PDB file of C-alpha atoms in Angstrom:
ATOM      1  CA  UNK A  23      83.456   8.324 -44.023  1.00  0.00           C
ATOM      2  CA  UNK A  24      86.995   6.778 -44.974  1.00  0.00           C
ATOM      3  CA  UNK A  25      87.307   3.079 -44.379  1.00  0.00           C
ATOM      4  CA  UNK A  26      89.963   2.487 -41.629  1.00  0.00           C
ATOM      5  CA  UNK A  27      91.290  -0.679 -43.344  1.00  0.00           C
ATOM      6  CA  UNK A  28      91.905   1.232 -46.562  1.00  0.00           C
ATOM      7  CA  UNK A  29      93.710   3.980 -44.636  1.00  0.00           C
ATOM      8  CA  UNK A  30      96.095   1.498 -42.988  1.00  0.00           C
ATOM      9  CA  UNK A  31      96.911  -0.195 -46.347  1.00  0.00           C
ATOM     10  CA  UNK A  32      97.771   3.123 -47.978  1.00  0.00           C
ATOM     11  CA  UNK A  33     100.012   4.072 -45.036  1.00  0.00           C
ATOM     12  CA  UNK A  34     101.972   0.815 -45.207  1.00  0.00           C
ATOM     13  CA  UNK A  35     102.513   1.153 -48.972  1.00  0.00           C
ATOM     14  CA  UNK A  36     103.842   4.671 -48.593  1.00  0.00           C
ATOM     15  CA  UNK A  37     106.165   3.581 -45.762  1.00  0.00           C
ATOM     16  CA  UNK A  38     107.652   0.735 -47.753  1.00  0.00           C
ATOM     17  CA  UNK A  39     108.180   2.989 -50.703  1.00  0.00           C
ATOM     18  CA  UNK A  40     110.080   5.531 -48.583  1.00  0.00           C
ATOM     19  CA  UNK A  41     112.453   2.983 -47.063  1.00  0.00           C
ATOM     20  CA  UNK A  42     113.242   1.430 -50.484  1.00  0.00           C
ATOM     21  CA  UNK A  43     113.902   4.801 -52.001  1.00  0.00           C
ATOM     22  CA  UNK A  44     116.284   5.747 -49.163  1.00  0.00           C
ATOM     23  CA  UNK A  45     118.373   2.559 -49.553  1.00  0.00           C
ATOM     24  CA  UNK A  46     118.673   2.971 -53.299  1.00  0.00           C
ATOM     25  CA  UNK A  47     119.857   6.492 -52.917  1.00  0.00           C
ATOM     26  CA  UNK A  48     122.360   5.520 -50.149  1.00  0.00           C
ATOM     27  CA  UNK A  49     124.220   3.094 -52.369  1.00  0.00           C
ATOM     28  CA  UNK A  50     124.589   5.822 -54.853  1.00  0.00           C
ATOM     29  CA  UNK A  51     127.883   7.599 -54.711  1.00  0.00           C
ATOM     30  CA  UNK A  52     126.401  10.892 -55.386  1.00  0.00           C
ATOM     31  CA  UNK A  53     125.644  12.979 -52.346  1.00  0.00           C
ATOM     32  CA  UNK A  54     123.479  15.223 -54.425  1.00  0.00           C
ATOM     33  CA  UNK A  55     121.147  12.467 -55.289  1.00  0.00           C
ATOM     34  CA  UNK A  56     121.075  11.464 -51.620  1.00  0.00           C
ATOM     35  CA  UNK A  57     120.321  14.973 -50.639  1.00  0.00           C
ATOM     36  CA  UNK A  58     117.520  15.213 -53.148  1.00  0.00           C
ATOM     37  CA  UNK A  59     116.181  11.888 -52.040  1.00  0.00           C
ATOM     38  CA  UNK A  60     116.146  13.046 -48.431  1.00  0.00           C
ATOM     39  CA  UNK A  61     114.265  16.159 -49.442  1.00  0.00           C
ATOM     40  CA  UNK A  62     111.832  14.092 -51.423  1.00  0.00           C
ATOM     41  CA  UNK A  63     111.339  11.820 -48.465  1.00  0.00           C
ATOM     42  CA  UNK A  64     110.632  14.798 -46.252  1.00  0.00           C
ATOM     43  CA  UNK A  65     108.162  16.192 -48.750  1.00  0.00           C
ATOM     44  CA  UNK A  66     106.508  12.808 -49.019  1.00  0.00           C
ATOM     45  CA  UNK A  67     106.323  12.430 -45.256  1.00  0.00           C
ATOM     46  CA  UNK A  68     104.802  15.836 -45.003  1.00  0.00           C
ATOM     47  CA  UNK A  69     102.323  14.950 -47.718  1.00  0.00           C
ATOM     48  CA  UNK A  70     101.545  11.715 -45.889  1.00  0.00           C
ATOM     49  CA  UNK A  71     100.798  13.569 -42.654  1.00  0.00           C
ATOM     50  CA  UNK A  72      98.589  16.008 -44.511  1.00  0.00           C
ATOM     51  CA  UNK A  73      96.718  13.171 -46.131  1.00  0.00           C
ATOM     52  CA  UNK A  74      96.166  11.477 -42.776  1.00  0.00           C
ATOM     53  CA  UNK A  75      95.055  14.750 -41.196  1.00  0.00           C
ATOM     54  CA  UNK A  76      92.637  15.407 -44.033  1.00  0.00           C
ATOM     55  CA  UNK A  77      91.281  11.906 -43.712  1.00  0.00           C
ATOM     56  CA  UNK A  78      90.773  12.382 -39.975  1.00  0.00           C
ATOM     57  CA  UNK A  79      89.074  15.732 -40.461  1.00  0.00           C
ATOM     58  CA  UNK A  80      86.825  14.253 -43.059  1.00  0.00           C
ATOM     59  CA  UNK A  81      85.903  11.449 -40.673  1.00  0.00           C
ATOM     60  CA  UNK A  82      85.005  13.808 -37.804  1.00  0.00           C
ATOM     61  CA  UNK A  83      83.091  16.242 -39.978  1.00  0.00           C
ATOM     62  CA  UNK A  84      80.949  13.715 -41.767  1.00  0.00           C
ATOM     63  CA  UNK A  85      77.335  14.744 -41.204  1.00  0.00           C
ATOM     64  CA  UNK A  86      75.042  12.404 -39.327  1.00  0.00           C
ATOM     65  CA  UNK A  87      72.663  10.449 -41.482  1.00  0.00           C
ATOM     66  CA  UNK A  88      69.494  12.404 -42.095  1.00  0.00           C
ATOM     67  CA  UNK A  89      66.417  11.146 -40.457  1.00  0.00           C
ATOM     68  CA  UNK A  90      63.477  10.374 -42.594  1.00  0.00           C
ATOM     69  CA  UNK A  91      61.075  13.174 -42.495  1.00  0.00           C
ATOM     70  CA  UNK A  92      57.792  12.094 -41.122  1.00  0.00           C
ATOM     71  CA  UNK A  93      54.934  13.905 -42.709  1.00  0.00           C
ATOM     72  CA  UNK A  94      51.816  14.284 -40.614  1.00  0.00           C
ATOM     73  CA  UNK A  95      48.669  15.204 -42.338  1.00  0.00           C
ATOM     74  CA  UNK A  96      46.991  18.112 -40.696  1.00  0.00           C
ATOM     75  CA  UNK A  97      43.473  17.421 -39.718  1.00  0.00           C
ATOM     76  CA  UNK A  98      41.080  19.438 -41.620  1.00  0.00           C
ATOM     77  CA  UNK A  99      39.411  21.913 -39.322  1.00  0.00           C
ATOM     78  CA  UNK A 100      36.596  22.525 -41.678  1.00  0.00           C
ATOM     79  CA  UNK A 101      33.398  20.897 -40.373  1.00  0.00           C
ATOM     80  CA  UNK A 102      30.434  20.357 -42.495  1.00  0.00           C
ATOM     81  CA  UNK A 103      27.533  22.377 -41.252  1.00  0.00           C
ATOM     82  CA  UNK A 104      24.342  20.370 -41.310  1.00  0.00           C
ATOM     83  CA  UNK A 105      21.256  22.190 -42.280  1.00  0.00           C
ATOM     84  CA  UNK A 106      18.807  21.970 -39.414  1.00  0.00           C
ATOM     85  CA  UNK A 107      15.321  20.943 -40.314  1.00  0.00           C
ATOM     86  CA  UNK A 108      12.568  22.971 -38.838  1.00  0.00           C
ATOM     87  CA  UNK A 109      10.836  20.951 -36.106  1.00  0.00           C
ATOM     88  CA  UNK A 110       7.111  20.796 -36.197  1.00  0.00           C
ATOM     89  CA  UNK A 111       5.418  21.832 -32.963  1.00  0.00           C
ATOM     90  CA  UNK A 112       4.702  18.723 -30.917  1.00  0.00           C
ATOM     91  CA  UNK A 113       1.031  17.994 -30.542  1.00  0.00           C
ATOM     92  CA  UNK A 114       0.269  17.362 -26.884  1.00  0.00           C
ATOM     93  CA  UNK A 115      -1.570  14.137 -26.402  1.00  0.00           C
ATOM     94  CA  UNK A 116      -4.404  14.217 -23.903  1.00  0.00           C
ATOM     95  CA  UNK A 117      -3.469  12.592 -20.626  1.00  0.00           C
ATOM     96  CA  UNK A 118      -4.985   9.211 -20.110  1.00  0.00           C
ATOM     97  CA  UNK A 119      -7.385   9.228 -17.218  1.00  0.00           C
ATOM     98  CA  UNK A 120      -6.711   6.263 -14.993  1.00  0.00           C
ATOM     99  CA  UNK A 121      -9.823   4.232 -14.538  1.00  0.00           C
ATOM    100  CA  UNK A 122     -10.421   3.526 -10.910  1.00  0.00           C
ATOM    101  CA  UNK A 123     -11.583  -0.040 -10.455  1.00  0.00           C
ATOM    102  CA  UNK A 124     -15.256  -0.121  -9.617  1.00  0.00           C
ATOM    103  CA  UNK A 125     -15.698  -1.930  -6.345  1.00  0.00           C
ATOM    104  CA  UNK A 126     -18.526  -4.415  -6.427  1.00  0.00           C
ATOM    105  CA  UNK A 127     -20.977  -3.504  -3.723  1.00  0.00           C
ATOM    106  CA  UNK A 128     -22.199  -6.134  -1.342  1.00  0.00           C
ATOM    107  CA  UNK A 129     -25.899  -6.852  -1.003  1.00  0.00           C
ATOM    108  CA  UNK A 130     -26.268  -4.547   2.012  1.00  0.00           C
ATOM    109  CA  UNK A 131     -24.064  -1.703   0.743  1.00  0.00           C
ATOM    110  CA  UNK A 132     -25.366   1.446  -0.891  1.00  0.00           C
ATOM    111  CA  UNK A 133     -23.672   4.602  -2.203  1.00  0.00           C
ATOM    112  CA  UNK A 134     -25.271   7.918  -1.286  1.00  0.00           C
ATOM    113  CA  UNK A 135     -25.383  11.161  -3.335  1.00  0.00           C
ATOM    114  CA  UNK A 136     -22.100  12.270  -1.716  1.00  0.00           C
ATOM    115  CA  UNK A 137     -20.325   9.142  -2.972  1.00  0.00           C
ATOM    116  CA  UNK A 138     -20.013   7.617   0.490  1.00  0.00           C
ATOM    117  CA  UNK A 139     -21.493   4.424   1.860  1.00  0.00           C
ATOM    118  CA  UNK A 140     -24.914   4.842   3.422  1.00  0.00           C
ATOM    119  CA  UNK A 141     -24.972   3.454   6.993  1.00  0.00           C
ATOM    120  CA  UNK A 142     -27.146   0.447   7.685  1.00  0.00           C
ATOM    121  CA  UNK A 143     -30.576   1.179   9.208  1.00  0.00           C
ATOM    122  CA  UNK A 144     -29.459  -0.528  12.431  1.00  0.00           C
ATOM    123  CA  UNK A 145     -27.029   2.369  13.004  1.00  0.00           C
ATOM    124  CA  UNK A 146     -29.998   4.584  13.940  1.00  0.00           C
ATOM    125  CA  UNK A 147     -31.891   1.890  15.833  1.00  0.00           C
ATOM    126  CA  UNK A 148     -32.825   3.057  19.361  1.00  0.00           C
ATOM    127  CA  UNK A 149     -31.016   1.326  22.209  1.00  0.00           C
ATOM    128  CA  UNK A 150     -32.555   0.093  25.401  1.00  0.00           C
ATOM    129  CA  UNK A 151     -30.853   1.312  28.563  1.00  0.00           C
ATOM    130  CA  UNK A 152     -30.354  -1.161  31.402  1.00  0.00           C
ATOM    131  CA  UNK A 153     -30.692  -0.311  35.112  1.00  0.00           C
ATOM    132  CA  UNK A 154     -26.918  -0.072  35.504  1.00  0.00           C
ATOM    133  CA  UNK A 155     -26.523   2.232  32.473  1.00  0.00           C
ATOM    134  CA  UNK A 156     -29.256   4.465  33.865  1.00  0.00           C
ATOM    135  CA  UNK A 157     -27.422   4.669  37.198  1.00  0.00           C
ATOM    136  CA  UNK A 158     -24.121   5.434  35.429  1.00  0.00           C
ATOM    137  CA  UNK A 159     -25.702   8.237  33.379  1.00  0.00           C
ATOM    138  CA  UNK A 160     -26.939   9.795  36.624  1.00  0.00           C
ATOM    139  CA  UNK A 161     -23.897   9.216  38.868  1.00  0.00           C
ATOM    140  CA  UNK A 162     -20.986   9.904  36.516  1.00  0.00           C
ATOM    141  CA  UNK A 163     -21.603  13.664  36.100  1.00  0.00           C
ATOM    142  CA  UNK A 164     -21.777  13.969  39.917  1.00  0.00           C
ATOM    143  CA  UNK A 165     -18.365  12.338  40.400  1.00  0.00           C
ATOM    144  CA  UNK A 166     -16.600  14.692  37.991  1.00  0.00           C
ATOM    145  CA  UNK A 167     -16.419  17.321  40.716  1.00  0.00           C
ATOM    146  CA  UNK A 168     -14.812  14.882  43.193  1.00  0.00           C
ATOM    147  CA  UNK A 169     -11.136  15.987  43.660  1.00  0.00           C
ATOM    148  CA  UNK A 170     -10.092  12.448  44.684  1.00  0.00           C
ATOM    149  CA  UNK A 171     -10.862  11.285  41.148  1.00  0.00           C
ATOM    150  CA  UNK A 172      -8.683  13.912  39.443  1.00  0.00           C
ATOM    151  CA  UNK A 173      -4.925  14.039  38.868  1.00  0.00           C
ATOM    152  CA  UNK A 174      -2.625  16.828  37.765  1.00  0.00           C
ATOM    153  CA  UNK A 175      -1.180  16.255  34.305  1.00  0.00           C
ATOM    154  CA  UNK A 176       2.208  17.339  32.940  1.00  0.00           C
ATOM    155  CA  UNK A 177       0.642  20.511  31.616  1.00  0.00           C
ATOM    156  CA  UNK A 178      -0.603  21.353  35.112  1.00  0.00           C
ATOM    157  CA  UNK A 179      -4.276  20.784  34.272  1.00  0.00           C
ATOM    158  CA  UNK A 180      -6.606  18.572  36.296  1.00  0.00           C
ATOM    159  CA  UNK A 181      -7.661  15.394  34.477  1.00  0.00           C
ATOM    160  CA  UNK A 182     -10.656  13.296  35.444  1.00  0.00           C
ATOM    161  CA  UNK A 183      -9.891   9.570  35.909  1.00  0.00           C
ATOM    162  CA  UNK A 184     -12.917   7.872  34.376  1.00  0.00           C
ATOM    163  CA  UNK A 185     -11.664   4.341  35.139  1.00  0.00           C
ATOM    164  CA  UNK A 186     -11.562   5.027  38.879  1.00  0.00           C
ATOM    165  CA  UNK A 187     -14.986   6.666  38.682  1.00  0.00           C
ATOM    166  CA  UNK A 188     -16.516   3.626  36.926  1.00  0.00           C
ATOM    167  CA  UNK A 189     -15.024   1.317  39.540  1.00  0.00           C
ATOM    168  CA  UNK A 190     -16.619   3.352  42.322  1.00  0.00           C
ATOM    169  CA  UNK A 191     -20.007   3.422  40.512  1.00  0.00           C
ATOM    170  CA  UNK A 192     -19.949  -0.379  40.157  1.00  0.00           C
ATOM    171  CA  UNK A 193     -19.241  -0.769  43.890  1.00  0.00           C
ATOM    172  CA  UNK A 194     -22.108   1.578  44.763  1.00  0.00           C
ATOM    173  CA  UNK A 195     -24.482  -0.283  42.419  1.00  0.00           C
ATOM    174  CA  UNK A 196     -23.693  -3.648  43.997  1.00  0.00           C
ATOM    175  CA  UNK A 197     -24.330  -2.157  47.482  1.00  0.00           C
ATOM    176  CA  UNK A 198     -27.834  -0.902  46.606  1.00  0.00           C
ATOM    177  CA  UNK A 199     -30.485  -1.111  49.282  1.00  0.00           C
ATOM    178  CA  UNK A 200     -33.956  -2.473  48.508  1.00  0.00           C
ATOM    179  CA  UNK A 201     -35.307   1.063  48.330  1.00  0.00           C
ATOM    180  CA  UNK A 202     -32.614   2.070  45.810  1.00  0.00           C
ATOM    181  CA  UNK A 203     -33.298  -1.060  43.727  1.00  0.00           C
ATOM    182  CA  UNK A 204     -37.015  -0.293  43.608  1.00  0.00           C
ATOM    183  CA  UNK A 205     -36.287   3.252  42.500  1.00  0.00           C
ATOM    184  CA  UNK A 206     -33.947   2.163  39.713  1.00  0.00           C
ATOM    185  CA  UNK A 207     -36.431  -0.509  38.590  1.00  0.00           C
ATOM    186  CA  UNK A 208     -39.139   2.150  38.188  1.00  0.00           C
ATOM    187  CA  UNK A 209     -36.751   4.186  36.050  1.00  0.00           C
ATOM    188  CA  UNK A 210     -35.945   1.079  33.998  1.00  0.00           C
ATOM    189  CA  UNK A 211     -39.649   0.378  33.401  1.00  0.00           C
ATOM    190  CA  UNK A 212     -40.197   3.933  32.225  1.00  0.00           C
ATOM    191  CA  UNK A 213     -37.122   3.608  30.027  1.00  0.00           C
ATOM    192  CA  UNK A 214     -38.570   0.382  28.557  1.00  0.00           C
ATOM    193  CA  UNK A 215     -41.766   2.169  27.540  1.00  0.00           C
ATOM    194  CA  UNK A 216     -39.785   4.959  25.961  1.00  0.00           C
ATOM    195  CA  UNK A 217     -37.665   2.381  24.097  1.00  0.00           C
ATOM    196  CA  UNK A 218     -40.742   0.558  22.721  1.00  0.00           C
ATOM    197  CA  UNK A 219     -42.201   3.817  21.382  1.00  0.00           C
ATOM    198  CA  UNK A 220     -38.910   4.806  19.729  1.00  0.00           C
ATOM    199  CA  UNK A 221     -38.472   1.303  18.321  1.00  0.00           C
ATOM    200  CA  UNK A 222     -41.956   1.331  16.797  1.00  0.00           C
ATOM    201  CA  UNK A 223     -41.279   4.705  15.152  1.00  0.00           C
ATOM    202  CA  UNK A 224     -37.962   3.385  13.806  1.00  0.00           C
ATOM    203  CA  UNK A 225     -39.592   0.272  12.330  1.00  0.00           C
ATOM    204  CA  UNK A 226     -42.364   2.263  10.684  1.00  0.00           C
ATOM    205  CA  UNK A 227     -39.817   4.571   9.070  1.00  0.00           C
ATOM    206  CA  UNK A 228     -37.980   1.683   7.389  1.00  0.00           C
ATOM    207  CA  UNK A 229     -38.386   1.325   3.638  1.00  0.00           C
ATOM    208  CA  UNK A 230     -38.463  -2.065   1.886  1.00  0.00           C
ATOM    209  CA  UNK A 231     -34.939  -1.326   0.630  1.00  0.00           C
ATOM    210  CA  UNK A 232     -33.733  -0.620   4.189  1.00  0.00           C
ATOM    211  CA  UNK A 233     -35.137  -3.909   5.422  1.00  0.00           C
ATOM    212  CA  UNK A 234     -33.659  -5.817   2.505  1.00  0.00           C
ATOM    213  CA  UNK A 235     -30.197  -4.346   3.145  1.00  0.00           C
ATOM    214  CA  UNK A 236     -30.361  -4.975   6.890  1.00  0.00           C
ATOM    215  CA  UNK A 237     -31.529  -8.575   6.441  1.00  0.00           C
ATOM    216  CA  UNK A 238     -28.771  -9.237   3.879  1.00  0.00           C
ATOM    217  CA  UNK A 239     -26.192  -8.062   6.429  1.00  0.00           C
ATOM    218  CA  UNK A 240     -27.743 -10.183   9.202  1.00  0.00           C
ATOM    219  CA  UNK A 241     -27.679 -13.267   6.938  1.00  0.00           C
ATOM    220  CA  UNK A 242     -24.001 -12.701   6.102  1.00  0.00           C
ATOM    221  CA  UNK A 243     -23.118 -12.441   9.802  1.00  0.00           C
ATOM    222  CA  UNK A 244     -24.955 -15.679  10.545  1.00  0.00           C
ATOM    223  CA  UNK A 245     -23.096 -17.486   7.754  1.00  0.00           C
ATOM    224  CA  UNK A 246     -19.821 -16.371   9.315  1.00  0.00           C
ATOM    225  CA  UNK A 247     -20.903 -17.893  12.614  1.00  0.00           C
ATOM    226  CA  UNK A 248     -20.971 -14.589  14.484  1.00  0.00           C
ATOM    227  CA  UNK A 249     -22.630 -14.607  17.894  1.00  0.00           C
ATOM    228  CA  UNK A 250     -25.229 -12.125  19.121  1.00  0.00           C
ATOM    229  CA  UNK A 251     -26.711 -11.614  15.653  1.00  0.00           C
ATOM    230  CA  UNK A 252     -30.208 -10.072  15.900  1.00  0.00           C
ATOM    231  CA  UNK A 253     -33.269 -11.547  14.241  1.00  0.00           C
ATOM    232  CA  UNK A 254     -34.148 -10.578  10.703  1.00  0.00           C
ATOM    233  CA  UNK A 255     -36.304  -7.484  10.310  1.00  0.00           C
ATOM    234  CA  UNK A 256     -39.887  -7.780   9.242  1.00  0.00           C
ATOM    235  CA  UNK A 257     -41.330  -5.367   6.759  1.00  0.00           C
ATOM    236  CA  UNK A 258     -44.316  -3.696   8.489  1.00  0.00           C
ATOM    237  CA  UNK A 259     -46.138  -3.587   5.165  1.00  0.00           C
ATOM    238  CA  UNK A 260     -45.700  -7.305   4.625  1.00  0.00           C
ATOM    239  CA  UNK A 261     -48.875  -9.344   5.334  1.00  0.00           C
ATOM    240  CA  UNK A 262     -48.721 -11.248   8.592  1.00  0.00           C
ATOM    241  CA  UNK A 263     -48.844 -15.014   8.509  1.00  0.00           C
ATOM    242  CA  UNK A 264     -51.961 -16.513  10.125  1.00  0.00           C
ATOM    243  CA  UNK A 265     -51.806 -17.929  13.622  1.00  0.00           C
ATOM    244  CA  UNK A 266     -51.330 -21.637  14.069  1.00  0.00           C
ATOM    245  CA  UNK A 267     -54.303 -23.683  15.406  1.00  0.00           C
ATOM    246  CA  UNK A 268     -52.740 -23.668  18.883  1.00  0.00           C
ATOM    247  CA  UNK A 269     -52.254 -19.872  18.971  1.00  0.00           C
ATOM    248  CA  UNK A 270     -55.833 -19.493  17.721  1.00  0.00           C
ATOM    249  CA  UNK A 271     -56.887 -21.518  20.763  1.00  0.00           C
ATOM    250  CA  UNK A 272     -54.463 -19.597  23.059  1.00  0.00           C
ATOM    251  CA  UNK A 273     -56.000 -16.218  22.129  1.00  0.00           C
ATOM    252  CA  UNK A 274     -59.486 -17.583  22.721  1.00  0.00           C
ATOM    253  CA  UNK A 275     -58.492 -19.367  25.936  1.00  0.00           C
ATOM    254  CA  UNK A 276     -56.773 -16.290  27.467  1.00  0.00           C
ATOM    255  CA  UNK A 277     -59.622 -13.907  26.642  1.00  0.00           C
ATOM    256  CA  UNK A 278     -62.190 -16.229  28.315  1.00  0.00           C
ATOM    257  CA  UNK A 279     -60.183 -16.871  31.492  1.00  0.00           C
ATOM    258  CA  UNK A 280     -59.863 -13.933  33.899  1.00  0.00           C
ATOM    259  CA  UNK A 281     -57.082 -15.720  35.800  1.00  0.00           C
ATOM    260  CA  UNK A 282     -54.787 -15.638  32.757  1.00  0.00           C
ATOM    261  CA  UNK A 283     -55.147 -11.922  32.042  1.00  0.00           C
ATOM    262  CA  UNK A 284     -52.748 -10.848  34.815  1.00  0.00           C
ATOM    263  CA  UNK A 285     -50.241 -13.639  34.115  1.00  0.00           C
ATOM    264  CA  UNK A 286     -47.134 -13.214  32.024  1.00  0.00           C
ATOM    265  CA  UNK A 287     -47.235 -14.541  28.465  1.00  0.00           C
ATOM    266  CA  UNK A 288     -44.900 -17.517  29.151  1.00  0.00           C
ATOM    267  CA  UNK A 289     -46.952 -18.601  32.187  1.00  0.00           C
ATOM    268  CA  UNK A 290     -50.260 -18.168  30.362  1.00  0.00           C
ATOM    269  CA  UNK A 291     -48.927 -20.134  27.368  1.00  0.00           C
ATOM    270  CA  UNK A 292     -47.843 -22.938  29.687  1.00  0.00           C
ATOM    271  CA  UNK A 293     -51.389 -23.277  31.075  1.00  0.00           C
ATOM    272  CA  UNK A 294     -52.949 -23.006  27.625  1.00  0.00           C
ATOM    273  CA  UNK A 295     -50.645 -25.759  26.376  1.00  0.00           C
ATOM    274  CA  UNK A 296     -51.826 -28.132  29.081  1.00  0.00           C
ATOM    275  CA  UNK A 297     -55.473 -27.350  28.184  1.00  0.00           C
ATOM    276  CA  UNK A 298     -54.780 -27.844  24.443  1.00  0.00           C
ATOM    277  CA  UNK A 299     -53.454 -31.358  25.062  1.00  0.00           C
ATOM    278  CA  UNK A 300     -56.703 -32.287  26.847  1.00  0.00           C
ATOM    279  CA  UNK A 301     -58.873 -31.265  23.839  1.00  0.00           C
ATOM    280  CA  UNK A 302     -60.281 -33.930  21.548  1.00  0.00           C
ATOM    281  CA  UNK A 303     -59.879 -33.920  17.753  1.00  0.00           C
ATOM    282  CA  UNK A 304     -63.444 -32.645  17.316  1.00  0.00           C
ATOM    283  CA  UNK A 305     -62.761 -29.780  19.757  1.00  0.00           C
ATOM    284  CA  UNK A 306     -59.603 -28.807  17.885  1.00  0.00           C
ATOM    285  CA  UNK A 307     -61.277 -28.963  14.439  1.00  0.00           C
ATOM    286  CA  UNK A 308     -62.689 -25.349  14.489  1.00  0.00           C
ATOM    287  CA  UNK A 309     -59.254 -23.914  15.138  1.00  0.00           C
ATOM    288  CA  UNK A 310     -57.745 -25.875  12.241  1.00  0.00           C
ATOM    289  CA  UNK A 311     -60.558 -24.672   9.986  1.00  0.00           C
ATOM    290  CA  UNK A 312     -59.945 -20.999  10.899  1.00  0.00           C
ATOM    291  CA  UNK A 313     -56.225 -21.475  10.262  1.00  0.00           C
ATOM    292  CA  UNK A 314     -56.812 -22.980   6.783  1.00  0.00           C
ATOM    293  CA  UNK A 315     -59.107 -20.105   5.724  1.00  0.00           C
ATOM    294  CA  UNK A 316     -56.696 -17.446   6.925  1.00  0.00           C
ATOM    295  CA  UNK A 317     -53.800 -19.286   5.283  1.00  0.00           C
ATOM    296  CA  UNK A 318     -55.507 -19.116   1.903  1.00  0.00           C
ATOM    297  CA  UNK A 319     -56.165 -15.376   2.256  1.00  0.00           C
ATOM    298  CA  UNK A 320     -52.601 -14.816   3.398  1.00  0.00           C
ATOM    299  CA  UNK A 321     -51.108 -16.567   0.337  1.00  0.00           C
ATOM    300  CA  UNK A 322     -53.091 -14.380  -2.073  1.00  0.00           C
ATOM    301  CA  UNK A 323     -52.249 -11.178  -0.185  1.00  0.00           C
ATOM    302  CA  UNK A 324     -48.568 -12.118   0.001  1.00  0.00           C
ATOM    303  CA  UNK A 325     -48.291 -12.664  -3.762  1.00  0.00           C
ATOM    304  CA  UNK A 326     -49.850  -9.262  -4.400  1.00  0.00           C
ATOM    305  CA  UNK A 327     -47.450  -7.602  -1.963  1.00  0.00           C
ATOM    306  CA  UNK A 328     -44.411  -9.290  -3.521  1.00  0.00           C
ATOM    307  CA  UNK A 329     -45.418  -8.144  -7.013  1.00  0.00           C
ATOM    308  CA  UNK A 330     -45.694  -4.522  -5.804  1.00  0.00           C
ATOM    309  CA  UNK A 331     -42.491  -4.370  -3.760  1.00  0.00           C
ATOM    310  CA  UNK A 332     -40.345  -6.789  -5.777  1.00  0.00           C
ATOM    311  CA  UNK A 333     -39.484  -8.604  -2.576  1.00  0.00           C
ATOM    312  CA  UNK A 334     -39.534 -12.292  -1.903  1.00  0.00           C
TER     313      UNK A 334
END
């Protein structure tokens, strides 16, 4: 590219030269020289215009500065192939068996062959039926056919209302006549005899282990302050403790008095107690002697029994 300042300087110099040349030739008397000078001036002017045109063309055609070539390195597409190692077959570890925590059994608990808890012996103990329960067991089946005690359910079936039936049975029981009461009392007495026989069979079937378990449960219930806890069971094979001196006298006194045979035990014991208080020390001495002898035998028999059964 031509510098504009340089171009203007050259133009001024050429212009000044042209004017000076023309004046010098004008003062000359020779027209020929003037004519030649004019021609020269024209040629110079033409040359000047050509020079300026060339300079302009050169300016417009100058190429733009080349941009720096940016070289980008091509990413190598070749990937290294890793040699895969042959994997060894994984050895399966045996699954760990979770240990179930062993529950500590209580003194009265026992596991049966099927892995379940064995019920306490009291679960099979016979139950004594009262007079009211006997009447219910007789009357309830009869009331099931009473349409007034049935309602129709959503499914259209007749349903027996047991609550209403029990209410009616209770009302009938309270309205018993003397004849009805005597009849139900006879049934209750017969039921009592049946209960005593079943209870005796149940007691005789108990093993020392059964009794130990049942008594352990009874003791735990008493410690908790539960009400209605039954008395501890007595092992039928366990030696019986000897009678006290008074009960030795009571057995003797009742067998000798015919009036006391038909009396109830509480009433007979009341009379025997009054007679015992009236005895002197010498009269009571034989009964104390019998008690001491039996007590000694009992202690020896009890130790032998405990060594055999492992009970205490």
